[in-house]
């Protein structure tokens, strides 16, 4: 599903973010990405989402080299990637329903399919009864679940999350992780960047370890 081959990324400041990183991920695989602050976790996720492009090497998704994707194809590609942020990035002047529906509005969906998809996503994260509320009326854990619903509403084959449990207490973090596992079990490729080693040890999944932009370990607990 995802292939990195000798990928390096250097920012305009000259500082290297990633150095010759190579790995492959399969469909239906849940993988943790860990490392110290500044190790390159967010940079790697941005390459997957085509927010950034590598300085050298190749990134392929579904067998397609991302270097050749631009223009309208870029917008279409990004709709195949669900992104969950640590800080939610919800629009506080919109309802929960409207926040989750935003990717569908952009993609041109209309009623009744739009409403069906939004309510299905909210039901999956147990927030269906709060669709009319403002995000400001929700707890931090509920806001994170709205962000997850927004990421999955287009039913993407790839879901990436950048420190999605970083601001949550252990119980809420477990609930959020259980959601990610459920998405993996229906065939999505799930990549979670996290520095929470206790969480990673508990869930026992394949873990890519970055240090100073280099992939230093590809740990498979099984």
JSON list of N, CA and C in Angstrom, two decimals, residues 68-147:
[
{"chain": "A", "resi": 68, "resn": "UNK", "atom": "N", "xyz": [4.61, 11.98, -9.66]},
{"chain": "A", "resi": 68, "resn": "UNK", "atom": "CA", "xyz": [3.88, 12.35, -10.87]},
{"chain": "A", "resi": 68, "resn": "UNK", "atom": "C", "xyz": [2.49, 12.88, -10.61]},
{"chain": "A", "resi": 69, "resn": "UNK", "atom": "N", "xyz": [2.15, 13.10, -9.35]},
{"chain": "A", "resi": 69, "resn": "UNK", "atom": "CA", "xyz": [0.80, 13.56, -9.02]},
{"chain": "A", "resi": 69, "resn": "UNK", "atom": "C", "xyz": [0.80, 15.07, -8.79]},
{"chain": "A", "resi": 70, "resn": "UNK", "atom": "N", "xyz": [-0.04, 15.77, -9.55]},
{"chain": "A", "resi": 70, "resn": "UNK", "atom": "CA", "xyz": [-0.14, 17.23, -9.44]},
{"chain": "A", "resi": 70, "resn": "UNK", "atom": "C", "xyz": [-1.52, 17.66, -9.92]},
{"chain": "A", "resi": 71, "resn": "UNK", "atom": "N", "xyz": [-1.83, 18.94, -9.71]},
{"chain": "A", "resi": 71, "resn": "UNK", "atom": "CA", "xyz": [-3.09, 19.50, -10.20]},
{"chain": "A", "resi": 71, "resn": "UNK", "atom": "C", "xyz": [-4.31, 18.80, -9.64]},
{"chain": "A", "resi": 72, "resn": "UNK", "atom": "N", "xyz": [-5.26, 18.48, -10.51]},
{"chain": "A", "resi": 72, "resn": "UNK", "atom": "CA", "xyz": [-6.51, 17.85, -10.07]},
{"chain": "A", "resi": 72, "resn": "UNK", "atom": "C", "xyz": [-6.24, 16.47, -9.48]},
{"chain": "A", "resi": 73, "resn": "UNK", "atom": "N", "xyz": [-5.21, 15.79, -9.98]},
{"chain": "A", "resi": 73, "resn": "UNK", "atom": "CA", "xyz": [-4.89, 14.47, -9.44]},
{"chain": "A", "resi": 73, "resn": "UNK", "atom": "C", "xyz": [-4.41, 14.57, -7.99]},
{"chain": "A", "resi": 74, "resn": "UNK", "atom": "N", "xyz": [-3.80, 15.69, -7.64]},
{"chain": "A", "resi": 74, "resn": "UNK", "atom": "CA", "xyz": [-3.34, 15.90, -6.28]},
{"chain": "A", "resi": 74, "resn": "UNK", "atom": "C", "xyz": [-4.53, 15.98, -5.33]},
{"chain": "A", "resi": 75, "resn": "UNK", "atom": "N", "xyz": [-5.55, 16.74, -5.71]},
{"chain": "A", "resi": 75, "resn": "UNK", "atom": "CA", "xyz": [-6.75, 16.86, -4.88]},
{"chain": "A", "resi": 75, "resn": "UNK", "atom": "C", "xyz": [-7.44, 15.51, -4.72]},
{"chain": "A", "resi": 76, "resn": "UNK", "atom": "N", "xyz": [-7.50, 14.74, -5.81]},
{"chain": "A", "resi": 76, "resn": "UNK", "atom": "CA", "xyz": [-8.12, 13.42, -5.75]},
{"chain": "A", "resi": 76, "resn": "UNK", "atom": "C", "xyz": [-7.32, 12.50, -4.84]},
{"chain": "A", "resi": 77, "resn": "UNK", "atom": "N", "xyz": [-5.99, 12.55, -4.95]},
{"chain": "A", "resi": 77, "resn": "UNK", "atom": "CA", "xyz": [-5.15, 11.70, -4.11]},
{"chain": "A", "resi": 77, "resn": "UNK", "atom": "C", "xyz": [-5.37, 12.00, -2.63]},
{"chain": "A", "resi": 78, "resn": "UNK", "atom": "N", "xyz": [-5.40, 13.28, -2.28]},
{"chain": "A", "resi": 78, "resn": "UNK", "atom": "CA", "xyz": [-5.53, 13.64, -0.88]},
{"chain": "A", "resi": 78, "resn": "UNK", "atom": "C", "xyz": [-6.86, 13.16, -0.28]},
{"chain": "A", "resi": 79, "resn": "UNK", "atom": "N", "xyz": [-7.86, 12.96, -1.13]},
{"chain": "A", "resi": 79, "resn": "UNK", "atom": "CA", "xyz": [-9.12, 12.44, -0.62]},
{"chain": "A", "resi": 79, "resn": "UNK", "atom": "C", "xyz": [-9.01, 10.96, -0.25]},
{"chain": "A", "resi": 80, "resn": "UNK", "atom": "N", "xyz": [-7.92, 10.31, -0.67]},
{"chain": "A", "resi": 80, "resn": "UNK", "atom": "CA", "xyz": [-7.71, 8.90, -0.33]},
{"chain": "A", "resi": 80, "resn": "UNK", "atom": "C", "xyz": [-6.98, 8.75, 1.01]},
{"chain": "A", "resi": 81, "resn": "UNK", "atom": "N", "xyz": [-6.59, 9.88, 1.61]},
{"chain": "A", "resi": 81, "resn": "UNK", "atom": "CA", "xyz": [-5.83, 9.87, 2.85]},
{"chain": "A", "resi": 81, "resn": "UNK", "atom": "C", "xyz": [-6.65, 10.56, 3.94]},
{"chain": "A", "resi": 82, "resn": "UNK", "atom": "N", "xyz": [-6.94, 9.86, 5.02]},
{"chain": "A", "resi": 82, "resn": "UNK", "atom": "CA", "xyz": [-7.57, 10.49, 6.17]},
{"chain": "A", "resi": 82, "resn": "UNK", "atom": "C", "xyz": [-6.50, 10.92, 7.15]},
{"chain": "A", "resi": 83, "resn": "UNK", "atom": "N", "xyz": [-6.57, 12.17, 7.63]},
{"chain": "A", "resi": 83, "resn": "UNK", "atom": "CA", "xyz": [-5.55, 12.70, 8.53]},
{"chain": "A", "resi": 83, "resn": "UNK", "atom": "C", "xyz": [-6.18, 13.12, 9.85]},
{"chain": "A", "resi": 84, "resn": "UNK", "atom": "N", "xyz": [-5.61, 12.63, 10.95]},
{"chain": "A", "resi": 84, "resn": "UNK", "atom": "CA", "xyz": [-6.05, 12.99, 12.29]},
{"chain": "A", "resi": 84, "resn": "UNK", "atom": "C", "xyz": [-4.93, 13.78, 12.96]},
{"chain": "A", "resi": 85, "resn": "UNK", "atom": "N", "xyz": [-5.28, 14.96, 13.49]},
{"chain": "A", "resi": 85, "resn": "UNK", "atom": "CA", "xyz": [-4.28, 15.83, 14.11]},
{"chain": "A", "resi": 85, "resn": "UNK", "atom": "C", "xyz": [-4.41, 15.79, 15.63]},
{"chain": "A", "resi": 86, "resn": "UNK", "atom": "N", "xyz": [-3.31, 16.06, 16.32]},
{"chain": "A", "resi": 86, "resn": "UNK", "atom": "CA", "xyz": [-3.33, 16.10, 17.78]},
{"chain": "A", "resi": 86, "resn": "UNK", "atom": "C", "xyz": [-4.21, 17.24, 18.28]},
{"chain": "A", "resi": 87, "resn": "UNK", "atom": "N", "xyz": [-4.20, 18.38, 17.58]},
{"chain": "A", "resi": 87, "resn": "UNK", "atom": "CA", "xyz": [-4.94, 19.55, 18.06]},
{"chain": "A", "resi": 87, "resn": "UNK", "atom": "C", "xyz": [-6.32, 19.68, 17.41]},
{"chain": "A", "resi": 88, "resn": "UNK", "atom": "N", "xyz": [-6.82, 18.60, 16.85]},
{"chain": "A", "resi": 88, "resn": "UNK", "atom": "CA", "xyz": [-8.18, 18.50, 16.29]},
{"chain": "A", "resi": 88, "resn": "UNK", "atom": "C", "xyz": [-8.41, 19.32, 15.03]},
{"chain": "A", "resi": 89, "resn": "UNK", "atom": "N", "xyz": [-8.03, 20.63, 15.08]},
{"chain": "A", "resi": 89, "resn": "UNK", "atom": "CA", "xyz": [-8.23, 21.55, 13.95]},
{"chain": "A", "resi": 89, "resn": "UNK", "atom": "C", "xyz": [-9.70, 21.60, 13.52]},
{"chain": "A", "resi": 90, "resn": "UNK", "atom": "N", "xyz": [-10.59, 21.73, 14.48]},
{"chain": "A", "resi": 90, "resn": "UNK", "atom": "CA", "xyz": [-12.01, 21.84, 14.20]},
{"chain": "A", "resi": 90, "resn": "UNK", "atom": "C", "xyz": [-12.38, 23.30, 14.03]},
{"chain": "A", "resi": 91, "resn": "UNK", "atom": "N", "xyz": [-13.41, 23.55, 13.24]},
{"chain": "A", "resi": 91, "resn": "UNK", "atom": "CA", "xyz": [-13.92, 24.90, 13.03]},
{"chain": "A", "resi": 91, "resn": "UNK", "atom": "C", "xyz": [-14.96, 25.19, 14.10]},
{"chain": "A", "resi": 92, "resn": "UNK", "atom": "N", "xyz": [-14.66, 26.14, 14.98]},
{"chain": "A", "resi": 92, "resn": "UNK", "atom": "CA", "xyz": [-15.54, 26.39, 16.12]},
{"chain": "A", "resi": 92, "resn": "UNK", "atom": "C", "xyz": [-16.81, 27.14, 15.75]},
{"chain": "A", "resi": 93, "resn": "UNK", "atom": "N", "xyz": [-16.85, 27.72, 14.54]},
{"chain": "A", "resi": 93, "resn": "UNK", "atom": "CA", "xyz": [-18.07, 28.40, 14.10]},
{"chain": "A", "resi": 93, "resn": "UNK", "atom": "C", "xyz": [-18.99, 27.47, 13.30]},
{"chain": "A", "resi": 94, "resn": "UNK", "atom": "N", "xyz": [-18.65, 26.19, 13.26]},
{"chain": "A", "resi": 94, "resn": "UNK", "atom": "CA", "xyz": [-19.47, 25.18, 12.58]},
{"chain": "A", "resi": 94, "resn": "UNK", "atom": "C", "xyz": [-19.88, 24.11, 13.58]},
{"chain": "A", "resi": 95, "resn": "UNK", "atom": "N", "xyz": [-20.98, 23.45, 13.31]},
{"chain": "A", "resi": 95, "resn": "UNK", "atom": "CA", "xyz": [-21.44, 22.36, 14.18]},
{"chain": "A", "resi": 95, "resn": "UNK", "atom": "C", "xyz": [-20.56, 21.13, 13.99]},
{"chain": "A", "resi": 96, "resn": "UNK", "atom": "N", "xyz": [-20.74, 20.17, 14.87]},
{"chain": "A", "resi": 96, "resn": "UNK", "atom": "CA", "xyz": [-20.04, 18.88, 14.74]},
{"chain": "A", "resi": 96, "resn": "UNK", "atom": "C", "xyz": [-20.34, 18.26, 13.38]},
{"chain": "A", "resi": 97, "resn": "UNK", "atom": "N", "xyz": [-21.61, 18.26, 13.00]},
{"chain": "A", "resi": 97, "resn": "UNK", "atom": "CA", "xyz": [-22.01, 17.70, 11.70]},
{"chain": "A", "resi": 97, "resn": "UNK", "atom": "C", "xyz": [-21.26, 18.39, 10.57]},
{"chain": "A", "resi": 98, "resn": "UNK", "atom": "N", "xyz": [-21.22, 19.72, 10.58]},
{"chain": "A", "resi": 98, "resn": "UNK", "atom": "CA", "xyz": [-20.58, 20.47, 9.49]},
{"chain": "A", "resi": 98, "resn": "UNK", "atom": "C", "xyz": [-19.08, 20.24, 9.45]},
{"chain": "A", "resi": 99, "resn": "UNK", "atom": "N", "xyz": [-18.46, 20.08, 10.62]},
{"chain": "A", "resi": 99, "resn": "UNK", "atom": "CA", "xyz": [-17.03, 19.78, 10.64]},
{"chain": "A", "resi": 99, "resn": "UNK", "atom": "C", "xyz": [-16.72, 18.45, 9.98]},
{"chain": "A", "resi": 100, "resn": "UNK", "atom": "N", "xyz": [-17.52, 17.44, 10.31]},
{"chain": "A", "resi": 100, "resn": "UNK", "atom": "CA", "xyz": [-17.29, 16.12, 9.74]},
{"chain": "A", "resi": 100, "resn": "UNK", "atom": "C", "xyz": [-17.61, 16.11, 8.24]},
{"chain": "A", "resi": 101, "resn": "UNK", "atom": "N", "xyz": [-18.61, 16.90, 7.85]},
{"chain": "A", "resi": 101, "resn": "UNK", "atom": "CA", "xyz": [-19.04, 16.93, 6.44]},
{"chain": "A", "resi": 101, "resn": "UNK", "atom": "C", "xyz": [-18.08, 17.69, 5.53]},
{"chain": "A", "resi": 102, "resn": "UNK", "atom": "N", "xyz": [-17.16, 18.46, 6.10]},
{"chain": "A", "resi": 102, "resn": "UNK", "atom": "CA", "xyz": [-16.32, 19.35, 5.28]},
{"chain": "A", "resi": 102, "resn": "UNK", "atom": "C", "xyz": [-15.60, 18.63, 4.13]},
{"chain": "A", "resi": 103, "resn": "UNK", "atom": "N", "xyz": [-14.97, 17.47, 4.35]},
{"chain": "A", "resi": 103, "resn": "UNK", "atom": "CA", "xyz": [-14.32, 16.79, 3.21]},
{"chain": "A", "resi": 103, "resn": "UNK", "atom": "C", "xyz": [-15.31, 16.37, 2.12]},
{"chain": "A", "resi": 104, "resn": "UNK", "atom": "N", "xyz": [-16.54, 16.08, 2.52]},
{"chain": "A", "resi": 104, "resn": "UNK", "atom": "CA", "xyz": [-17.55, 15.68, 1.54]},
{"chain": "A", "resi": 104, "resn": "UNK", "atom": "C", "xyz": [-18.03, 16.88, 0.73]},
{"chain": "A", "resi": 105, "resn": "UNK", "atom": "N", "xyz": [-18.17, 18.04, 1.40]},
{"chain": "A", "resi": 105, "resn": "UNK", "atom": "CA", "xyz": [-18.52, 19.27, 0.67]},
{"chain": "A", "resi": 105, "resn": "UNK", "atom": "C", "xyz": [-17.47, 19.55, -0.40]},
{"chain": "A", "resi": 106, "resn": "UNK", "atom": "N", "xyz": [-16.20, 19.45, 0.00]},
{"chain": "A", "resi": 106, "resn": "UNK", "atom": "CA", "xyz": [-15.11, 19.74, -0.93]},
{"chain": "A", "resi": 106, "resn": "UNK", "atom": "C", "xyz": [-15.11, 18.77, -2.09]},
{"chain": "A", "resi": 107, "resn": "UNK", "atom": "N", "xyz": [-15.44, 17.51, -1.81]},
{"chain": "A", "resi": 107, "resn": "UNK", "atom": "CA", "xyz": [-15.45, 16.47, -2.86]},
{"chain": "A", "resi": 107, "resn": "UNK", "atom": "C", "xyz": [-16.70, 16.51, -3.73]},
{"chain": "A", "resi": 108, "resn": "UNK", "atom": "N", "xyz": [-17.65, 17.38, -3.38]},
{"chain": "A", "resi": 108, "resn": "UNK", "atom": "CA", "xyz": [-18.83, 17.53, -4.22]},
{"chain": "A", "resi": 108, "resn": "UNK", "atom": "C", "xyz": [-20.00, 16.63, -3.88]},
{"chain": "A", "resi": 109, "resn": "UNK", "atom": "N", "xyz": [-19.98, 16.01, -2.70]},
{"chain": "A", "resi": 109, "resn": "UNK", "atom": "CA", "xyz": [-21.11, 15.15, -2.31]},
{"chain": "A", "resi": 109, "resn": "UNK", "atom": "C", "xyz": [-22.35, 16.00, -2.03]},
{"chain": "A", "resi": 110, "resn": "UNK", "atom": "N", "xyz": [-23.50, 15.44, -2.28]},
{"chain": "A", "resi": 110, "resn": "UNK", "atom": "CA", "xyz": [-24.77, 16.11, -2.03]},
{"chain": "A", "resi": 110, "resn": "UNK", "atom": "C", "xyz": [-25.65, 15.21, -1.17]},
{"chain": "A", "resi": 111, "resn": "UNK", "atom": "N", "xyz": [-26.71, 15.82, -0.61]},
{"chain": "A", "resi": 111, "resn": "UNK", "atom": "CA", "xyz": [-27.69, 15.03, 0.12]},
{"chain": "A", "resi": 111, "resn": "UNK", "atom": "C", "xyz": [-28.40, 14.07, -0.84]},
{"chain": "A", "resi": 112, "resn": "UNK", "atom": "N", "xyz": [-28.87, 12.90, -0.42]},
{"chain": "A", "resi": 112, "resn": "UNK", "atom": "CA", "xyz": [-28.83, 12.42, 0.97]},
{"chain": "A", "resi": 112, "resn": "UNK", "atom": "C", "xyz": [-27.55, 11.67, 1.33]},
{"chain": "A", "resi": 113, "resn": "UNK", "atom": "N", "xyz": [-26.67, 11.38, 0.33]},
{"chain": "A", "resi": 113, "resn": "UNK", "atom": "CA", "xyz": [-25.48, 10.58, 0.64]},
{"chain": "A", "resi": 113, "resn": "UNK", "atom": "C", "xyz": [-24.58, 11.28, 1.64]},
{"chain": "A", "resi": 114, "resn": "UNK", "atom": "N", "xyz": [-24.47, 12.61, 1.53]},
{"chain": "A", "resi": 114, "resn": "UNK", "atom": "CA", "xyz": [-23.61, 13.35, 2.45]},
{"chain": "A", "resi": 114, "resn": "UNK", "atom": "C", "xyz": [-24.08, 13.13, 3.89]},
{"chain": "A", "resi": 115, "resn": "UNK", "atom": "N", "xyz": [-25.37, 13.30, 4.12]},
{"chain": "A", "resi": 115, "resn": "UNK", "atom": "CA", "xyz": [-25.89, 13.11, 5.47]},
{"chain": "A", "resi": 115, "resn": "UNK", "atom": "C", "xyz": [-25.71, 11.69, 5.98]},
{"chain": "A", "resi": 116, "resn": "UNK", "atom": "N", "xyz": [-25.91, 10.72, 5.10]},
{"chain": "A", "resi": 116, "resn": "UNK", "atom": "CA", "xyz": [-25.76, 9.33, 5.49]},
{"chain": "A", "resi": 116, "resn": "UNK", "atom": "C", "xyz": [-24.32, 9.02, 5.90]},
{"chain": "A", "resi": 117, "resn": "UNK", "atom": "N", "xyz": [-23.37, 9.54, 5.12]},
{"chain": "A", "resi": 117, "resn": "UNK", "atom": "CA", "xyz": [-21.95, 9.28, 5.43]},
{"chain": "A", "resi": 117, "resn": "UNK", "atom": "C", "xyz": [-21.53, 9.96, 6.73]},
{"chain": "A", "resi": 118, "resn": "UNK", "atom": "N", "xyz": [-21.96, 11.20, 6.93]},
{"chain": "A", "resi": 118, "resn": "UNK", "atom": "CA", "xyz": [-21.59, 11.92, 8.14]},
{"chain": "A", "resi": 118, "resn": "UNK", "atom": "C", "xyz": [-22.14, 11.21, 9.37]},
{"chain": "A", "resi": 119, "resn": "UNK", "atom": "N", "xyz": [-23.41, 10.83, 9.32]},
{"chain": "A", "resi": 119, "resn": "UNK", "atom": "CA", "xyz": [-24.02, 10.20, 10.49]},
{"chain": "A", "resi": 119, "resn": "UNK", "atom": "C", "xyz": [-23.44, 8.81, 10.73]},
{"chain": "A", "resi": 120, "resn": "UNK", "atom": "N", "xyz": [-23.06, 8.12, 9.67]},
{"chain": "A", "resi": 120, "resn": "UNK", "atom": "CA", "xyz": [-22.41, 6.82, 9.84]},
{"chain": "A", "resi": 120, "resn": "UNK", "atom": "C", "xyz": [-21.06, 6.99, 10.55]},
{"chain": "A", "resi": 121, "resn": "UNK", "atom": "N", "xyz": [-20.29, 8.02, 10.15]},
{"chain": "A", "resi": 121, "resn": "UNK", "atom": "CA", "xyz": [-18.98, 8.28, 10.77]},
{"chain": "A", "resi": 121, "resn": "UNK", "atom": "C", "xyz": [-19.16, 8.68, 12.23]},
{"chain": "A", "resi": 122, "resn": "UNK", "atom": "N", "xyz": [-20.14, 9.54, 12.51]},
{"chain": "A", "resi": 122, "resn": "UNK", "atom": "CA", "xyz": [-20.38, 9.96, 13.89]},
{"chain": "A", "resi": 122, "resn": "UNK", "atom": "C", "xyz": [-20.85, 8.80, 14.76]},
{"chain": "A", "resi": 123, "resn": "UNK", "atom": "N", "xyz": [-21.63, 7.90, 14.17]},
{"chain": "A", "resi": 123, "resn": "UNK", "atom": "CA", "xyz": [-22.08, 6.73, 14.91]},
{"chain": "A", "resi": 123, "resn": "UNK", "atom": "C", "xyz": [-20.90, 5.84, 15.28]},
{"chain": "A", "resi": 124, "resn": "UNK", "atom": "N", "xyz": [-19.93, 5.70, 14.39]},
{"chain": "A", "resi": 124, "resn": "UNK", "atom": "CA", "xyz": [-18.76, 4.87, 14.65]},
{"chain": "A", "resi": 124, "resn": "UNK", "atom": "C", "xyz": [-17.95, 5.38, 15.85]},
{"chain": "A", "resi": 125, "resn": "UNK", "atom": "N", "xyz": [-17.94, 6.71, 16.03]},
{"chain": "A", "resi": 125, "resn": "UNK", "atom": "CA", "xyz": [-17.17, 7.28, 17.15]},
{"chain": "A", "resi": 125, "resn": "UNK", "atom": "C", "xyz": [-18.08, 7.65, 18.33]},
{"chain": "A", "resi": 126, "resn": "UNK", "atom": "N", "xyz": [-19.34, 7.16, 18.30]},
{"chain": "A", "resi": 126, "resn": "UNK", "atom": "CA", "xyz": [-20.29, 7.35, 19.40]},
{"chain": "A", "resi": 126, "resn": "UNK", "atom": "C", "xyz": [-20.60, 8.81, 19.70]},
{"chain": "A", "resi": 127, "resn": "UNK", "atom": "N", "xyz": [-20.80, 9.59, 18.64]},
{"chain": "A", "resi": 127, "resn": "UNK", "atom": "CA", "xyz": [-21.13, 11.01, 18.82]},
{"chain": "A", "resi": 127, "resn": "UNK", "atom": "C", "xyz": [-22.36, 11.42, 18.00]},
{"chain": "A", "resi": 128, "resn": "UNK", "atom": "N", "xyz": [-23.14, 10.46, 17.58]},
{"chain": "A", "resi": 128, "resn": "UNK", "atom": "CA", "xyz": [-24.27, 10.78, 16.71]},
{"chain": "A", "resi": 128, "resn": "UNK", "atom": "C", "xyz": [-25.24, 11.75, 17.36]},
{"chain": "A", "resi": 129, "resn": "UNK", "atom": "N", "xyz": [-25.43, 11.62, 18.68]},
{"chain": "A", "resi": 129, "resn": "UNK", "atom": "CA", "xyz": [-26.41, 12.47, 19.37]},
{"chain": "A", "resi": 129, "resn": "UNK", "atom": "C", "xyz": [-25.90, 13.90, 19.56]},
{"chain": "A", "resi": 130, "resn": "UNK", "atom": "N", "xyz": [-24.64, 14.19, 19.18]},
{"chain": "A", "resi": 130, "resn": "UNK", "atom": "CA", "xyz": [-24.07, 15.52, 19.40]},
{"chain": "A", "resi": 130, "resn": "UNK", "atom": "C", "xyz": [-23.78, 16.24, 18.08]},
{"chain": "A", "resi": 131, "resn": "UNK", "atom": "N", "xyz": [-24.42, 15.80, 17.00]},
{"chain": "A", "resi": 131, "resn": "UNK", "atom": "CA", "xyz": [-24.11, 16.37, 15.69]},
{"chain": "A", "resi": 131, "resn": "UNK", "atom": "C", "xyz": [-24.44, 17.84, 15.57]},
{"chain": "A", "resi": 132, "resn": "UNK", "atom": "N", "xyz": [-25.39, 18.36, 16.34]},
{"chain": "A", "resi": 132, "resn": "UNK", "atom": "CA", "xyz": [-25.79, 19.76, 16.23]},
{"chain": "A", "resi": 132, "resn": "UNK", "atom": "C", "xyz": [-25.02, 20.69, 17.15]},
{"chain": "A", "resi": 133, "resn": "UNK", "atom": "N", "xyz": [-24.19, 20.15, 18.00]},
{"chain": "A", "resi": 133, "resn": "UNK", "atom": "CA", "xyz": [-23.46, 20.97, 18.96]},
{"chain": "A", "resi": 133, "resn": "UNK", "atom": "C", "xyz": [-22.24, 21.63, 18.33]},
{"chain": "A", "resi": 134, "resn": "UNK", "atom": "N", "xyz": [-21.77, 22.69, 18.97]},
{"chain": "A", "resi": 134, "resn": "UNK", "atom": "CA", "xyz": [-20.49, 23.30, 18.60]},
{"chain": "A", "resi": 134, "resn": "UNK", "atom": "C", "xyz": [-19.37, 22.45, 19.18]},
{"chain": "A", "resi": 135, "resn": "UNK", "atom": "N", "xyz": [-18.23, 22.36, 18.50]},
{"chain": "A", "resi": 135, "resn": "UNK", "atom": "CA", "xyz": [-17.08, 21.65, 19.09]},
{"chain": "A", "resi": 135, "resn": "UNK", "atom": "C", "xyz": [-16.69, 22.18, 20.46]},
{"chain": "A", "resi": 136, "resn": "UNK", "atom": "N", "xyz": [-16.98, 23.47, 20.72]},
{"chain": "A", "resi": 136, "resn": "UNK", "atom": "CA", "xyz": [-16.63, 24.07, 22.01]},
{"chain": "A", "resi": 136, "resn": "UNK", "atom": "C", "xyz": [-17.42, 23.47, 23.16]},
{"chain": "A", "resi": 137, "resn": "UNK", "atom": "N", "xyz": [-18.55, 22.82, 22.84]},
{"chain": "A", "resi": 137, "resn": "UNK", "atom": "CA", "xyz": [-19.37, 22.20, 23.88]},
{"chain": "A", "resi": 137, "resn": "UNK", "atom": "C", "xyz": [-18.91, 20.79, 24.21]},
{"chain": "A", "resi": 138, "resn": "UNK", "atom": "N", "xyz": [-17.87, 20.31, 23.56]},
{"chain": "A", "resi": 138, "resn": "UNK", "atom": "CA", "xyz": [-17.41, 18.94, 23.74]},
{"chain": "A", "resi": 138, "resn": "UNK", "atom": "C", "xyz": [-16.16, 18.88, 24.60]},
{"chain": "A", "resi": 139, "resn": "UNK", "atom": "N", "xyz": [-15.92, 17.72, 25.19]},
{"chain": "A", "resi": 139, "resn": "UNK", "atom": "CA", "xyz": [-14.68, 17.49, 25.93]},
{"chain": "A", "resi": 139, "resn": "UNK", "atom": "C", "xyz": [-13.53, 17.29, 24.94]},
{"chain": "A", "resi": 140, "resn": "UNK", "atom": "N", "xyz": [-12.31, 17.28, 25.46]},
{"chain": "A", "resi": 140, "resn": "UNK", "atom": "CA", "xyz": [-11.15, 17.08, 24.59]},
{"chain": "A", "resi": 140, "resn": "UNK", "atom": "C", "xyz": [-11.20, 15.74, 23.88]},
{"chain": "A", "resi": 141, "resn": "UNK", "atom": "N", "xyz": [-11.60, 14.70, 24.58]},
{"chain": "A", "resi": 141, "resn": "UNK", "atom": "CA", "xyz": [-11.71, 13.39, 23.95]},
{"chain": "A", "resi": 141, "resn": "UNK", "atom": "C", "xyz": [-12.77, 13.34, 22.88]},
{"chain": "A", "resi": 142, "resn": "UNK", "atom": "N", "xyz": [-13.88, 14.02, 23.12]},
{"chain": "A", "resi": 142, "resn": "UNK", "atom": "CA", "xyz": [-14.95, 14.08, 22.11]},
{"chain": "A", "resi": 142, "resn": "UNK", "atom": "C", "xyz": [-14.50, 14.86, 20.90]},
{"chain": "A", "resi": 143, "resn": "UNK", "atom": "N", "xyz": [-13.76, 15.95, 21.11]},
{"chain": "A", "resi": 143, "resn": "UNK", "atom": "CA", "xyz": [-13.25, 16.72, 19.98]},
{"chain": "A", "resi": 143, "resn": "UNK", "atom": "C", "xyz": [-12.31, 15.87, 19.13]},
{"chain": "A", "resi": 144, "resn": "UNK", "atom": "N", "xyz": [-11.48, 15.05, 19.79]},
{"chain": "A", "resi": 144, "resn": "UNK", "atom": "CA", "xyz": [-10.59, 14.18, 19.04]},
{"chain": "A", "resi": 144, "resn": "UNK", "atom": "C", "xyz": [-11.38, 13.17, 18.22]},
{"chain": "A", "resi": 145, "resn": "UNK", "atom": "N", "xyz": [-12.48, 12.67, 18.77]},
{"chain": "A", "resi": 145, "resn": "UNK", "atom": "CA", "xyz": [-13.31, 11.72, 18.04]},
{"chain": "A", "resi": 145, "resn": "UNK", "atom": "C", "xyz": [-14.01, 12.39, 16.85]},
{"chain": "A", "resi": 146, "resn": "UNK", "atom": "N", "xyz": [-14.35, 13.67, 16.98]},
{"chain": "A", "resi": 146, "resn": "UNK", "atom": "CA", "xyz": [-14.90, 14.40, 15.82]},
{"chain": "A", "resi": 146, "resn": "UNK", "atom": "C", "xyz": [-13.83, 14.48, 14.73]},
{"chain": "A", "resi": 147, "resn": "UNK", "atom": "N", "xyz": [-12.59, 14.75, 15.13]},
{"chain": "A", "resi": 147, "resn": "UNK", "atom": "CA", "xyz": [-11.50, 14.78, 14.15]},
{"chain": "A", "resi": 147, "resn": "UNK", "atom": "C", "xyz": [-11.32, 13.45, 13.45]}
]
